[in-house]
Short mmCIF file of C-alpha atoms in Angstrom, two decimals:
data_model
loop_
_atom_site.label_atom_id
_atom_site.label_comp_id
_atom_site.label_asym_id
_atom_site.label_seq_id
_atom_site.Cartn_x
_atom_site.Cartn_y
_atom_site.Cartn_z
CA MET A 1 101.27 71.68 134.96
CA GLY A 2 102.90 74.69 136.57
CA ILE A 3 103.58 78.13 135.11
CA SER A 4 107.10 79.43 134.72
CA GLN A 5 107.92 82.55 136.67
CA TYR A 6 109.22 83.95 133.39
CA ASP A 7 105.87 83.44 131.67
CA PRO A 8 104.15 86.86 131.28
CA ALA A 9 100.86 85.13 132.09
CA ALA A 10 102.17 84.44 135.59
CA ALA A 11 102.18 88.15 136.31
CA GLY A 12 98.49 88.39 135.52
CA ARG A 13 99.10 90.61 132.53
CA PRO A 14 96.15 91.07 130.16
CA ALA A 15 96.27 89.47 126.74
CA TRP A 16 97.71 91.63 123.96
CA ASN A 17 94.31 91.85 122.28
CA ALA A 18 92.24 92.43 125.42
CA GLY A 19 89.60 95.03 124.65
CA ARG A 20 90.72 95.35 121.04
CA GLN A 21 88.86 94.45 117.89
CA VAL A 22 90.97 91.91 116.04
CA GLY A 23 90.70 91.30 112.30
CA ALA A 24 90.69 93.19 109.04
CA LYS A 25 89.82 96.87 109.22
CA ARG A 26 86.73 97.96 107.35
CA ALA A 27 86.97 99.83 104.06
CA LEU A 28 85.35 103.26 103.79
CA LYS A 29 82.19 103.83 101.80
CA ILE A 30 81.96 106.64 99.25
CA ARG A 31 79.78 108.83 101.46
CA GLN A 32 82.28 108.36 104.31
CA ILE A 33 85.14 109.41 102.04
CA TRP A 34 83.35 112.63 101.20
CA SER A 35 82.42 113.22 104.84
CA ILE A 36 86.10 113.08 105.81
CA ARG A 37 87.02 115.39 102.94
CA PHE A 38 84.35 117.86 104.05
CA PHE A 39 85.65 117.74 107.62
CA LEU A 40 89.27 118.32 106.57
CA ASP A 41 88.33 121.18 104.24
CA ARG A 42 86.15 122.81 106.89
CA GLU A 43 89.01 122.64 109.39
CA GLY A 44 91.50 124.00 106.83
CA ARG A 45 93.74 120.95 107.19
CA MET A 46 95.43 121.11 103.81
CA ARG A 47 98.17 118.59 104.57
CA ASP A 48 95.70 116.05 105.95
CA ARG A 49 93.41 116.42 102.94
CA ALA A 50 96.31 115.76 100.57
CA LEU A 51 97.49 112.80 102.68
CA PHE A 52 93.99 111.31 102.86
CA ASP A 53 93.35 111.69 99.11
CA LEU A 54 96.73 110.18 98.22
CA ALA A 55 96.18 107.26 100.62
CA ILE A 56 92.88 106.42 98.91
CA ASP A 57 94.25 106.72 95.36
CA SER A 58 97.63 105.06 95.91
CA LYS A 59 96.36 102.09 97.94
CA LEU A 60 99.78 102.02 99.61
CA ARG A 61 100.69 100.62 103.00
CA GLY A 62 101.30 103.30 105.59
CA CYS A 63 105.06 102.63 105.65
CA ASP A 64 105.27 103.41 101.92
CA LEU A 65 102.84 106.33 101.94
CA VAL A 66 104.64 108.38 104.60
CA LYS A 67 107.99 108.01 102.79
CA ILE A 68 106.80 109.39 99.45
CA LYS A 69 109.05 112.17 98.20
CA ILE A 70 107.95 115.22 96.29
CA GLY A 71 109.80 114.05 93.19
CA THR A 72 107.64 110.91 93.07
CA LEU A 73 104.52 113.06 92.79
CA VAL A 74 105.51 115.94 90.53
CA ALA A 75 106.58 116.39 86.94
CA GLY A 76 107.82 119.94 86.54
CA PRO A 77 105.24 122.31 88.03
CA ALA A 78 102.39 119.79 87.81
CA ILE A 79 101.30 116.71 89.75
CA ARG A 80 101.70 113.44 87.87
CA SER A 81 98.62 111.50 86.81
CA ARG A 82 100.45 108.23 87.54
CA SER A 83 103.36 107.32 89.76
CA MET A 84 105.27 104.33 91.11
CA VAL A 85 106.98 103.30 94.33
CA ILE A 86 109.04 100.31 95.45
CA GLN A 87 107.20 98.60 98.29
CA GLN A 88 109.14 98.30 101.51
CA LYS A 89 107.53 94.98 102.46
CA THR A 90 108.04 93.12 99.17
CA GLY A 91 110.67 95.12 97.30
CA ARG A 92 108.35 95.01 94.29
CA PRO A 93 107.31 98.11 92.31
CA VAL A 94 103.67 99.13 92.32
CA GLN A 95 102.04 101.79 90.17
CA PHE A 96 99.09 103.94 91.10
CA GLU A 97 96.92 106.64 89.60
CA ILE A 98 96.52 110.17 90.98
CA THR A 99 93.05 111.42 90.15
CA ALA A 100 92.07 115.03 89.50
CA ASP A 101 90.77 115.74 93.03
CA THR A 102 93.92 114.27 94.55
CA ARG A 103 96.15 116.23 92.19
CA ALA A 104 94.39 119.42 93.24
CA SER A 105 94.77 118.76 96.97
CA LEU A 106 98.41 117.68 96.54
CA LEU A 107 99.25 120.75 94.49
CA ALA A 108 97.71 123.06 97.10
CA TRP A 109 99.63 121.33 99.89
CA LEU A 110 102.98 121.15 98.10
CA GLU A 111 102.79 124.82 97.12
CA ARG A 112 102.40 125.66 100.79
CA ARG A 113 104.91 123.04 101.93
CA GLY A 114 107.72 124.13 99.59
CA GLY A 115 110.93 122.11 99.43
CA THR A 116 112.75 120.21 96.70
CA ILE A 117 112.03 117.00 94.82
CA ASP A 118 114.27 115.13 97.29
CA ASP A 119 112.22 116.16 100.31
CA PHE A 120 109.44 114.08 101.82
CA ALA A 121 105.97 115.19 100.76
CA PHE A 122 104.72 114.83 104.33
CA PRO A 123 107.54 115.92 106.64
CA SER A 124 107.92 115.14 110.31
CA ARG A 125 107.23 117.94 112.75
CA VAL A 126 109.62 116.34 115.24
CA VAL A 127 112.59 114.96 113.29
CA ALA A 128 114.49 117.38 111.08
CA ASN A 129 114.48 116.22 107.44
CA GLY A 130 112.40 113.21 108.46
CA HIS A 131 108.99 112.06 107.27
CA LEU A 132 105.67 111.72 109.04
CA SER A 133 105.80 108.58 111.17
CA THR A 134 103.49 105.64 110.61
CA ARG A 135 102.33 106.01 114.21
CA GLN A 136 101.33 109.62 113.64
CA TYR A 137 99.62 108.64 110.40
CA ALA A 138 97.62 106.03 112.32
CA ARG A 139 96.64 108.65 114.89
CA LEU A 140 95.44 110.95 112.13
CA VAL A 141 93.29 108.21 110.61
CA ASP A 142 91.74 107.57 114.03
CA GLU A 143 90.98 111.27 114.32
CA TRP A 144 89.45 111.49 110.83
CA VAL A 145 87.10 108.54 111.25
CA THR A 146 86.10 109.62 114.75
CA ALA A 147 85.25 113.09 113.43
CA ILE A 148 82.55 111.65 111.17
CA GLY A 149 81.09 109.38 113.80
CA LEU A 150 82.81 106.08 112.99
CA THR A 151 84.28 103.74 115.58
CA PRO A 152 88.10 104.00 115.39
CA GLU A 153 88.53 100.38 116.51
CA GLU A 154 86.91 99.28 113.25
CA TYR A 155 89.04 101.45 110.97
CA GLY A 156 92.73 102.12 110.48
CA THR A 157 95.40 102.88 107.91
CA HIS A 158 94.60 99.62 106.11
CA SER A 159 91.03 100.88 105.70
CA LEU A 160 92.37 103.55 103.36
CA ARG A 161 94.51 100.99 101.50
CA ARG A 162 91.50 98.70 101.05
CA THR A 163 88.89 101.33 100.20
CA LYS A 164 89.42 101.93 96.50
CA ALA A 165 90.42 98.32 95.88
CA SER A 166 87.14 97.17 97.43
CA LEU A 167 85.12 99.65 95.38
CA ILE A 168 86.85 98.56 92.16
CA TYR A 169 86.24 94.89 92.94
CA LYS A 170 82.55 95.47 93.66
CA ALA A 171 82.20 97.38 90.38
CA THR A 172 84.16 94.99 88.17
CA GLY A 173 84.77 91.67 89.94
CA ASN A 174 88.30 91.78 88.47
CA LEU A 175 90.56 90.23 91.09
CA ARG A 176 93.62 90.23 88.84
CA ALA A 177 93.39 94.01 88.47
CA ILE A 178 93.13 94.41 92.24
CA GLN A 179 96.13 92.12 92.71
CA ILE A 180 98.22 94.37 90.46
CA LEU A 181 97.01 97.57 92.11
CA LEU A 182 97.79 96.31 95.61
CA GLY A 183 101.13 94.85 94.57
CA HIS A 184 100.33 91.35 95.84
CA SER A 185 102.51 88.51 94.57
CA LYS A 186 99.70 85.93 94.78
CA ILE A 187 96.03 86.34 93.95
CA GLU A 188 95.21 84.26 97.03
CA ASN A 189 96.59 87.12 99.11
CA THR A 190 94.23 89.51 97.34
CA VAL A 191 91.24 87.25 97.96
CA ARG A 192 92.12 86.98 101.64
CA TYR A 193 92.89 90.69 101.96
CA LEU A 194 89.58 91.83 100.50
CA GLY A 195 87.58 89.08 102.16
CA VAL A 196 85.74 88.65 98.87
CA ASP A 197 84.84 85.03 99.53
CA VAL A 198 82.88 86.04 102.60
CA ASP A 199 81.29 89.07 100.94
CA ASP A 200 80.27 87.12 97.86
CA ALA A 201 78.89 84.24 99.88
CA LEU A 202 76.81 86.57 102.05
CA SER A 203 75.52 88.47 99.01
CA LEU A 204 74.39 85.21 97.39
CA SER A 205 72.77 84.10 100.61
CA GLU A 206 70.95 87.40 101.12
CA ALA A 207 69.59 87.26 97.58
CA THR A 208 68.18 83.77 98.10
CA GLU A 209 64.73 83.67 99.66
CA ILE A 210 63.23 80.47 100.97
#
């Protein structure tokens, strides 16, 4: 069988995933979360600390996180303890909590950032009145994990989305709660997303001595 001249393979191009690690990105551990926070605080990166904290708490996809507006996060002069966004991918609303540490870092950033409730919380430095791009967010995550000695190929923006969900599942085993927090329409998606079948199976196997 011949190869069409229009087939990219005919040009000897490498596969799209050549040299890349394919598969789900790893969730962060608690000590890694605090290592990144320490790094960002030490470097005085107030915006990045607020973005990182909100990413962990909100469990949002990057496309939803970067588009958050100030009005979604504040109630008067204070940061909300809970908020809600409409997911771009599904069109479904999802609620999330904003814990005390995250409220503190957001308040510090928004006081410096200024703006109105209709402005993006994390503005673009390139596009006037625009928001931080998902590509730039991904670059920041790579930089954060690299700074604490992690391999960037194993972590990404979905690592931040998965982190708190994974910790909650390990503490409670409540898949239905995780489904709601992640905004999944089917619990099968949650099982697949967290990889809980594999984790549980390995844990059982490791605990069984022969």
